[in-house]
Coordinates of C-alpha atoms in Angstrom, one line a residue:
Chain B
X3 CA -0.2 0.3 -0.4
X4 CA 1.4 3.2 -1.2
X5 CA -1.5 5.2 0.2
X6 CA -0.7 8.8 2.4
X7 CA -4.6 8.9 3.7
X8 CA -4.7 5.5 4.1
X9 CA -1.7 5.2 6.7
X10 CA -1.1 5.7 9.9
X11 CA 1.4 7.9 11.4
X12 CA 3.8 5.1 11.4
X13 CA 3.3 3.7 8.3
X14 CA 4.0 6.1 6.5
X15 CA 7.5 7.4 8.1
X16 CA 7.9 3.1 7.7
X17 CA 7.0 3.7 3.9
X18 CA 8.8 7.8 3.5
X19 CA 12.1 6.5 4.1
X20 CA 12.0 2.5 3.4
X21 CA 11.5 -0.1 5.8
X22 CA 13.2 0.2 10.0
X23 CA 14.8 2.7 8.4
X24 CA 13.4 5.2 10.8
X25 CA 14.5 5.5 14.4
X26 CA 12.4 7.0 16.7
X27 CA 12.8 8.3 19.5
X28 CA 10.1 8.0 22.9
X29 CA 7.9 5.1 21.1
X30 CA 5.2 3.8 22.2
X31 CA 7.6 1.2 24.9
X32 CA 9.1 4.8 26.5
X33 CA 5.4 5.2 27.6
X34 CA 5.4 9.7 27.3
X35 CA 1.5 10.0 27.8
X36 CA -0.5 12.7 28.4
X37 CA -0.9 13.8 32.6
X38 CA -4.7 15.3 31.7
X39 CA -6.3 12.7 29.9
X40 CA -7.2 10.2 32.4
X41 CA -9.0 12.2 34.6
X42 CA -11.2 13.4 32.2
X43 CA -12.3 9.6 31.0
X44 CA -10.5 10.4 27.8
X45 CA -8.4 7.7 25.8
X46 CA -4.6 8.0 26.6
X47 CA -1.8 7.1 23.5
X48 CA 1.7 5.8 24.9
X49 CA 2.5 8.0 21.7
X50 CA 0.2 10.8 22.8
X51 CA -0.4 10.5 19.1
X52 CA 2.9 12.0 17.5
X53 CA 5.2 10.0 15.9
X54 CA 9.6 11.4 16.0
X55 CA 12.4 10.3 15.2
X56 CA 15.3 10.2 12.6
X57 CA 16.1 8.5 8.6
X58 CA 18.5 8.8 6.2
X59 CA 16.9 9.4 2.5
X60 CA 19.4 10.8 -0.6
X61 CA 22.3 9.8 2.0
X62 CA 21.6 12.4 4.2
X63 CA 20.4 12.4 7.6
X64 CA 16.2 14.2 8.3
X65 CA 14.9 15.0 11.5
X66 CA 11.2 13.6 11.1
X67 CA 7.3 13.9 13.1
X68 CA 4.3 12.3 12.0
X69 CA 0.9 13.5 13.7
X70 CA -1.4 10.5 14.6
X71 CA -4.9 11.5 12.8
X72 CA -6.5 7.9 14.5
X73 CA -5.8 9.4 17.7
X74 CA -7.2 12.2 18.9
X75 CA -7.8 13.9 15.1
X76 CA -4.3 14.7 15.9
X77 CA -4.5 17.1 18.3
X78 CA -1.7 18.3 20.3
X79 CA -1.5 18.5 24.2
X80 CA 0.8 19.7 26.5
X81 CA 3.6 15.8 25.7
X82 CA 2.6 16.1 22.2
X83 CA 3.5 19.5 21.7
X84 CA 6.7 18.4 23.7
X85 CA 8.0 15.9 21.5
X86 CA 7.2 18.0 18.4
X87 CA 9.3 21.1 20.5
X88 CA 12.0 18.1 21.0
X89 CA 12.4 17.0 18.2
X90 CA 13.1 21.1 16.4
X91 CA 15.5 21.5 19.6
X92 CA 17.8 18.6 18.9
X93 CA 17.8 19.9 14.6
X94 CA 19.3 22.4 16.6
X95 CA 22.0 20.4 18.3
X96 CA 22.7 17.6 15.0
X97 CA 22.1 19.5 12.1
X98 CA 19.6 17.4 10.0
X99 CA 19.9 18.2 6.5
X100 CA 16.5 19.0 7.0
X101 CA 13.3 18.7 9.0
X102 CA 9.9 16.7 7.4
X103 CA 6.7 17.7 9.6
X104 CA 3.9 15.0 8.7
X105 CA 1.2 17.0 10.2
X106 CA -3.0 15.8 10.3
X107 CA -3.8 17.7 13.2
X108 CA -7.1 19.4 14.3
X109 CA -4.9 21.9 16.2
X110 CA -5.4 22.6 19.7
X111 CA -6.2 19.4 21.9
X112 CA -8.9 21.3 23.8
X113 CA -9.1 18.9 26.7
X114 CA -5.7 20.3 27.5
X115 CA -6.4 23.7 26.2
X116 CA -4.2 25.9 27.5
X117 CA -1.1 23.8 27.7
X118 CA -2.0 22.7 23.2
X119 CA -2.0 26.9 22.8
X120 CA 1.2 27.4 24.8
X121 CA 2.6 24.0 23.1
X122 CA 1.7 25.4 19.7
X123 CA 3.7 29.0 20.1
X124 CA 6.9 27.2 21.4
X125 CA 6.4 24.9 18.4
X126 CA 5.9 27.6 16.1
X127 CA 8.5 28.9 17.7
X128 CA 11.6 25.8 17.8
X129 CA 10.0 25.7 14.3
X130 CA 11.4 29.3 13.4
X131 CA 14.6 29.1 15.5
X132 CA 15.7 25.9 13.1
X133 CA 15.0 27.8 10.3
X134 CA 17.3 30.4 11.8
X135 CA 20.1 28.3 11.5
X136 CA 20.4 27.5 7.8
X137 CA 17.7 23.9 8.0
X138 CA 15.4 23.6 5.9
X139 CA 11.8 22.5 7.3
X140 CA 9.1 21.0 5.2
X141 CA 5.4 20.4 5.9
X142 CA 3.5 17.5 4.2
X143 CA -0.5 17.6 4.5
X144 CA -2.6 15.1 3.1
X145 CA -4.3 12.6 5.7
X146 CA -8.1 12.8 6.3
X147 CA -8.0 14.7 9.6
X148 CA -6.5 17.9 7.1
X149 CA -4.5 20.4 8.9
X150 CA -6.0 22.8 11.3
X151 CA -6.3 25.1 14.2
X152 CA -2.9 26.8 15.4
X153 CA -1.0 24.0 13.9
X154 CA -2.9 25.2 9.4
X155 CA 0.0 28.3 11.5
X156 CA 2.7 25.9 11.7
X157 CA 2.2 24.8 8.8
X158 CA 2.7 28.3 7.4
X159 CA 5.7 29.0 9.4
X160 CA 7.7 26.0 7.4
X161 CA 10.1 26.6 4.3
X162 CA 7.4 24.3 1.6
X163 CA 4.1 22.7 2.1
X164 CA 3.4 19.5 -0.2
X165 CA 0.0 18.5 -0.4
X166 CA -2.6 15.8 -2.1
X167 CA -5.6 16.3 -3.5
X168 CA -7.7 15.3 -0.4
X169 CA -5.2 17.0 2.4
X170 CA -6.6 19.9 3.9
X171 CA -4.9 23.1 5.5
X172 CA -7.0 26.3 7.3
X173 CA -7.5 27.7 10.4
X174 CA -10.9 26.8 11.9
X175 CA -13.1 23.7 11.1
X176 CA -16.5 24.3 9.1
X177 CA -18.1 22.7 11.9
X178 CA -16.4 25.4 14.0
X179 CA -17.1 28.4 12.0
X180 CA -21.0 27.1 11.1
X181 CA -22.1 26.4 15.0
X182 CA -20.5 29.9 16.5
X183 CA -21.6 31.8 12.8
X184 CA -24.5 30.0 11.6
X185 CA -25.3 27.6 8.7
X186 CA -25.9 30.4 6.2
X187 CA -21.9 31.9 6.7
X188 CA -20.1 28.1 6.2
X189 CA -21.7 24.6 5.7
X190 CA -20.7 21.7 6.7
X191 CA -22.1 19.1 4.9
X192 CA -21.1 21.0 1.6
X193 CA -18.6 18.5 1.1
X194 CA -18.1 20.4 -1.9
X195 CA -17.4 23.9 -0.5
X196 CA -15.7 22.4 2.3
X197 CA -13.0 21.0 0.1
X198 CA -12.8 24.0 -2.5
X199 CA -12.7 26.1 0.2
X200 CA -9.6 24.2 2.5
X201 CA -8.1 21.1 -0.1
X202 CA -5.1 21.5 -1.6
X203 CA -5.8 22.7 -5.1
X204 CA -7.7 26.3 -3.9
X205 CA -3.9 26.0 -1.4
X206 CA -2.1 25.7 -4.3
X207 CA -3.4 28.2 -6.3
X208 CA -3.6 30.8 -3.8
X209 CA 0.1 29.9 -3.3
X210 CA 0.2 29.2 0.1
X211 CA 1.2 25.3 -1.0
X212 CA 4.2 25.0 -2.6
X213 CA 3.8 21.5 -4.1
X214 CA -0.1 19.5 -5.3
X215 CA 0.5 15.3 -5.4
X216 CA -1.3 13.0 -6.4
X217 CA -1.8 10.4 -2.9
X218 CA 0.9 8.3 -3.0
X219 CA 3.8 8.2 0.4
X220 CA 6.2 8.0 -3.3
X221 CA 4.9 11.0 -4.6
X222 CA 5.0 13.2 -1.1
X223 CA 8.9 12.1 -0.5
X224 CA 9.9 12.9 -4.2
X225 CA 7.8 16.9 -3.2
X226 CA 8.9 16.5 0.0
X227 CA 12.9 16.1 -1.8
X228 CA 12.7 18.5 -4.8
X229 CA 11.2 21.5 -2.3
X230 CA 13.8 21.2 0.4
X231 CA 16.7 21.3 -2.3
X232 CA 14.8 23.9 -4.0
X233 CA 14.9 25.8 -0.4
X234 CA 18.5 25.6 -0.3
X235 CA 18.7 27.5 -3.2
X236 CA 17.1 30.6 -1.0
X237 CA 17.3 31.7 2.2
X238 CA 16.1 29.1 4.9
X239 CA 15.9 31.5 8.3
X240 CA 13.4 34.6 7.6
X241 CA 14.4 37.8 6.1
X242 CA 12.8 41.5 6.2
X243 CA 12.7 41.2 2.4
X244 CA 11.3 37.8 2.4
X245 CA 8.1 39.0 4.3
X246 CA 8.3 41.7 3.0
X247 CA 7.8 40.3 -0.2
X248 CA 5.2 38.1 1.3
X249 CA 3.2 40.6 2.9
X250 CA 2.9 42.4 -0.3
X251 CA 1.5 39.3 -2.0
X252 CA -1.3 39.1 0.9
X253 CA -2.1 42.2 0.5
X254 CA -2.5 41.7 -3.2
X255 CA -4.9 38.7 -2.0
X256 CA -7.3 40.5 -0.1
X257 CA -6.9 43.3 -2.9
X258 CA -7.9 41.0 -5.9
X259 CA -9.7 38.0 -3.9
X260 CA -11.4 39.8 -1.0
X261 CA -15.0 40.8 -3.0
X262 CA -15.3 36.7 -3.3
X263 CA -17.2 34.4 -1.7
X264 CA -16.7 31.2 -3.7
X265 CA -13.6 29.6 -4.6
X266 CA -14.2 29.2 -8.0
X267 CA -14.7 32.5 -8.3
X268 CA -11.2 33.0 -7.1
X269 CA -9.8 30.5 -10.1
X270 CA -12.2 31.5 -12.9
X271 CA -10.0 35.1 -12.0
X272 CA -6.7 33.5 -11.8
X273 CA -7.0 32.2 -15.2
X274 CA -9.1 29.0 -14.8
X275 CA -11.1 28.9 -17.9
X276 CA -13.1 26.1 -16.6
X277 CA -13.3 25.8 -13.2
X278 CA -16.1 23.2 -12.1
X279 CA -13.5 20.8 -14.6
X280 CA -11.0 21.4 -11.6
X281 CA -12.6 18.8 -9.3
X282 CA -12.4 16.0 -11.6
X283 CA -8.1 16.5 -12.5
X284 CA -5.3 13.6 -11.2
X285 CA -2.7 16.0 -9.9
X286 CA -0.4 16.0 -12.8
X287 CA -3.5 16.8 -15.3
X288 CA -3.9 20.0 -12.5
X289 CA -0.6 20.6 -12.2
X290 CA -0.2 20.7 -16.0
X291 CA -3.4 23.1 -16.6
X292 CA -2.3 25.4 -14.0
X293 CA 1.6 25.8 -15.9
X294 CA -0.1 26.6 -18.9
X295 CA -2.5 29.1 -17.3
X296 CA -2.4 32.3 -16.3
X297 CA -3.3 30.8 -12.5
X298 CA -1.0 31.1 -9.3
X299 CA -1.0 34.2 -7.5
X300 CA 2.3 34.0 -7.3
Chain J
X5 CA -9.3 48.3 30.9
X6 CA -10.0 50.5 27.9
X7 CA -6.6 51.2 26.1
X8 CA -6.4 55.1 26.6
X9 CA -6.7 54.8 30.4
X10 CA -4.0 51.4 29.6
X11 CA -1.9 53.8 27.6
X12 CA -2.2 56.4 30.0
X13 CA -0.8 54.3 33.1
X14 CA 1.6 52.9 30.4
X15 CA 3.5 55.7 29.7
X16 CA 3.3 58.9 32.3
X17 CA 5.1 60.7 29.2
X18 CA 2.5 60.3 26.9
X19 CA 2.3 58.3 24.1
X20 CA 1.2 59.5 20.3
X21 CA -1.0 56.0 19.9
X22 CA -3.9 55.9 17.6
X23 CA -6.9 53.6 16.8
X24 CA -8.3 52.8 13.8
X25 CA -11.0 50.4 12.8
X26 CA -9.7 48.4 16.4
X27 CA -5.8 48.1 16.0
X28 CA -3.4 50.0 17.6
X29 CA -0.6 51.3 16.2
X30 CA 2.0 54.7 17.1
X31 CA 5.0 55.3 19.6
X32 CA 5.5 56.7 23.3
X33 CA 8.8 56.9 25.7
X34 CA 9.9 54.7 28.3
X35 CA 12.5 57.5 30.0
X36 CA 14.5 57.6 27.0
X37 CA 13.9 55.0 24.5
X38 CA 10.7 55.2 22.3
X39 CA 8.9 52.1 22.1
X40 CA 6.8 51.1 18.6
X41 CA 3.0 50.1 20.3
X42 CA 1.7 47.8 18.4
X43 CA -2.2 45.7 18.8
X44 CA -5.4 45.4 19.2
X45 CA -9.2 47.1 21.3
X46 CA -12.9 46.2 21.2
X47 CA -12.1 42.6 21.5
X48 CA -11.7 42.5 17.4
X49 CA -11.9 38.7 15.6
X50 CA -8.5 38.4 13.8
X51 CA -9.4 38.4 10.7
X52 CA -7.0 38.3 7.3
X53 CA -7.3 42.3 7.0
X54 CA -6.2 42.9 11.4
X55 CA -3.4 40.7 11.1
X56 CA -1.9 42.3 8.2
X57 CA -2.1 45.9 9.4
X58 CA -0.1 44.3 12.6
X59 CA 2.4 42.2 10.6
X60 CA 2.4 45.9 8.1
X61 CA 3.8 47.8 11.8
X62 CA 6.0 45.3 13.0
X63 CA 8.0 45.0 9.4
X64 CA 7.8 48.8 9.6
X65 CA 9.4 49.0 12.6
X66 CA 12.3 46.6 12.1
X67 CA 12.9 47.9 8.3
X68 CA 13.0 52.4 9.8
X69 CA 14.1 51.6 13.8
X70 CA 16.7 48.8 14.1
X71 CA 16.7 48.1 17.7
X72 CA 13.4 49.7 19.0
X73 CA 11.7 47.8 21.5
X74 CA 8.2 46.8 20.4
X75 CA 5.3 46.3 22.7
X76 CA 1.9 44.3 21.5
X77 CA -1.6 45.0 23.0
X78 CA -3.6 42.5 23.1
X79 CA -7.1 42.3 22.7
X80 CA -9.0 40.0 21.2
X81 CA -11.0 37.6 21.0
X82 CA -9.8 35.2 18.8
X83 CA -9.9 34.7 14.8
X84 CA -12.7 35.5 12.7
X85 CA -15.1 33.4 12.0
X86 CA -15.7 33.1 8.3
X87 CA -15.8 31.1 5.2
X88 CA -14.4 34.6 3.1
X89 CA -10.9 34.4 5.9
X90 CA -10.3 30.5 5.5
X91 CA -11.0 30.9 1.8
X92 CA -8.3 33.6 1.7
X93 CA -6.0 31.4 3.6
X94 CA -6.1 33.4 7.2
X95 CA -3.8 30.4 9.0
X96 CA -1.3 32.5 5.9
X97 CA -2.0 35.6 7.3
X98 CA -1.9 34.7 11.6
X99 CA 1.8 32.5 10.3
X100 CA 2.8 35.9 8.8
X101 CA 2.1 37.9 11.4
X102 CA 4.1 35.7 13.9
X103 CA 6.9 35.6 11.2
X104 CA 7.0 39.2 11.4
X105 CA 7.3 39.5 15.0
X106 CA 9.7 36.5 15.8
X107 CA 11.8 38.0 12.8
X108 CA 11.9 41.5 15.1
X109 CA 12.9 39.1 18.1
X110 CA 15.8 37.7 15.8
X111 CA 17.4 41.6 14.5
X112 CA 17.7 42.9 18.6
X113 CA 14.1 44.2 19.6
X114 CA 12.7 43.1 22.5
X115 CA 9.5 42.0 22.1
X116 CA 6.8 42.2 25.5
X117 CA 3.6 41.3 24.9
X118 CA 0.5 42.6 27.1
X119 CA -3.1 40.9 27.0
X120 CA -5.0 43.9 28.9
X121 CA -8.4 42.6 28.3
X122 CA -9.5 39.4 25.9
X123 CA -6.5 37.0 24.7
X124 CA -8.5 33.9 23.6
X125 CA -6.6 31.0 21.0
X126 CA -5.6 32.2 17.5
X127 CA -5.7 35.7 17.8
X128 CA -3.2 35.4 20.8
X129 CA -1.1 32.6 19.7
X130 CA 0.4 35.3 17.4
X131 CA 0.8 38.0 19.6
X132 CA 1.5 38.1 22.6
X133 CA 2.1 34.2 22.8
X134 CA 5.2 35.2 20.1
X135 CA 6.8 37.9 21.9
X136 CA 9.9 37.2 24.6
X137 CA 7.8 37.3 27.2
X138 CA 3.7 37.8 27.9
X139 CA 2.3 39.6 30.7
X140 CA -1.5 40.2 32.0
X141 CA -3.0 42.6 33.6
X142 CA -5.1 41.2 36.4
X143 CA -8.7 39.9 35.2
X144 CA -7.7 39.1 31.8
X145 CA -9.9 36.9 30.0
X146 CA -7.3 34.4 28.3
X147 CA -8.4 31.2 27.2
X148 CA -8.8 28.8 24.1
X149 CA -12.5 28.3 25.0
X150 CA -14.9 28.7 27.3
X151 CA -16.2 25.7 29.3
X152 CA -19.7 24.8 27.8
X153 CA -18.1 24.7 24.2
X154 CA -15.6 22.3 26.1
X155 CA -17.6 20.4 27.5
X156 CA -19.9 20.5 23.8
X157 CA -16.7 19.6 22.0
X158 CA -15.5 16.7 24.9
X159 CA -18.9 15.1 25.4
X160 CA -17.3 15.7 29.7
X161 CA -19.8 17.4 31.7
X162 CA -19.5 21.2 32.0
X163 CA -20.4 20.4 36.1
X164 CA -17.3 17.6 35.8
X165 CA -14.8 20.3 34.3
X166 CA -15.9 23.7 36.4
X167 CA -14.7 20.9 39.0
X168 CA -11.7 20.0 37.6
X169 CA -10.8 23.2 36.8
X170 CA -10.0 24.2 40.3
X171 CA -7.2 22.5 40.6
X172 CA -6.2 21.9 37.1
X173 CA -4.9 24.6 35.2
X174 CA -5.2 23.0 31.9
X175 CA -8.8 23.7 31.7
X176 CA -9.6 27.1 33.4
X177 CA -9.6 30.2 31.9
X178 CA -7.7 33.7 33.3
X179 CA -4.1 34.7 33.5
X180 CA -3.4 32.5 36.8
X181 CA -3.4 29.4 35.4
X182 CA -1.7 30.9 32.4
X183 CA 0.9 32.6 35.0
X184 CA 1.3 28.4 36.5
X185 CA 1.9 27.3 32.5
X186 CA 4.3 29.3 32.4
X187 CA 2.5 30.8 29.0
X188 CA 2.6 34.4 31.2
X189 CA 5.7 35.7 32.8
X190 CA 3.7 37.7 35.1
X191 CA 0.7 39.4 36.4
X192 CA 0.8 43.0 36.7
X193 CA 0.1 44.5 39.8
X194 CA 0.6 48.7 40.8
X195 CA 2.6 51.6 38.2
X196 CA 2.3 49.7 35.4
X197 CA 5.2 52.1 33.9
X198 CA 7.5 50.6 35.5
X199 CA 6.4 47.7 34.9
X200 CA 7.0 47.6 31.7
X201 CA 10.4 49.2 32.1
X202 CA 10.9 46.3 34.6
X203 CA 9.8 43.7 31.6
X204 CA 11.5 45.7 28.2
X205 CA 14.6 45.3 31.4
X206 CA 13.9 41.7 31.3
X207 CA 13.3 41.0 28.5
X208 CA 14.9 37.4 27.0
X209 CA 14.6 36.0 23.4
X210 CA 15.2 32.3 24.9
X211 CA 11.6 30.4 25.1
X212 CA 11.7 30.0 28.7
X213 CA 7.7 28.9 29.1
X214 CA 8.2 25.1 29.7
X215 CA 10.5 25.5 32.2
X216 CA 8.8 28.1 34.0
X217 CA 5.5 26.0 33.7
X218 CA 7.7 22.6 35.3
X219 CA 8.8 25.5 38.6
X220 CA 5.4 26.8 39.0
X221 CA 4.2 23.1 38.8
X222 CA 1.8 23.8 36.6
X223 CA 2.8 21.7 33.5
X224 CA 5.1 19.3 34.4
X225 CA 5.7 17.3 31.5
X226 CA 6.5 19.8 28.8
X227 CA 10.0 20.3 29.8
X228 CA 11.0 17.2 30.9
X229 CA 9.3 15.2 27.8
X230 CA 11.3 18.2 25.0
X231 CA 14.6 17.8 27.4
X232 CA 14.8 13.7 26.6
X233 CA 14.4 14.3 23.4
X234 CA 16.5 17.0 23.2
X235 CA 19.2 15.8 25.6

């Protein structure tokens, strides 16, 4: 099996790096369990829903973390967040070639809300410290839970993002918006609208994702390696020039598309002649279509 | 506390801070040092526009006034919950603001966060929590979401959450719990202008929050777990 979507966190890492080529730190046997879930009679996991460690690709050392969407939606609690922070801190010492973050998460774990919120901000700062040290960070999003909440912010702190069409990247989930602002604001049962708003193709067209791939771990691996290589052709750390360019790009996006209410209208504005057809395209055909149109905002 | 009263107490020498569509920006003197002030008011939800306005002000400070300290004033009900903001990629706007604050810190600006009214969830994570150190005023509201909503989503009865919140800071709102967990350095009491002077002197770019959480007993696992991986 090679489907990214259908694999667990450990399967993804095993398939990405090859069997027995990924060394996990704080594995389930080490029993690092959330101290908060038991009091709420919530299930616990011996890895708190995240796998971290290192492996070799192309003869270079990589650090990687994979969130397990099957455990509480991959949500970030105290231990889960601390494992991610520890991985990033270790990267500062051992200096791997790059760090890959396989994110599948609803964001902060509400059962340990305050600790989760602080943890996500610690992950953000630790990730940016890794970039400041000149080490590239690339995010992969292709799990069924998508990448939401604070971790949707973390994803956009990395050097690059690779997504599949099935992967979703956003902040507040459709159900949260529907609960807060009503079904007329965002109908979470309208799967087409949810996909058009948060899915990989829309993120790619807007410029929030750097590569769209088919749902295969081989495709994710090749894209991630290319994006790591491309990141080293630029500047890995944050720079004033890059953030001023990003400021301009994000302002331009509001100026051009801020009046729209439907993602397909944005795609049409970007030069996609038949936005309805986008949903049916495989990743390669989609990339080919986009490359020949004037689409993509940067 | 409203922002004008706050600014008067923080800056007895006067200030040039203005509010425009719930976005605060300007400068003020602290002793003989000019401080850039950036923030929000009216419990405003953080949508793409106001995130970008704050980022623009941070970048202008980094570009034009190297080393000038930055004070981030936090009052927000959280990220704006709209289809439009998600469609435009609000997570990218939030990340951009967070990166701009990080750039300021990495470029040698001392950055202090101050929660003076409300700080919720996504609006807090890319403002006050990205500063060198974050503080709060007494009686402020800081949380991810309210206990009734948390009860609905976690399917744990609200009465149980209220009971648990008495001894476990991870569930309960309020600045005291964020201090115990290390997310806040301290709650400011007394002369706010003196507290700001002290905070600027103590600002440290190192992220000390998991250490503080351990020392204060509010987050006992964060530091040991990250240490177990990193060392």
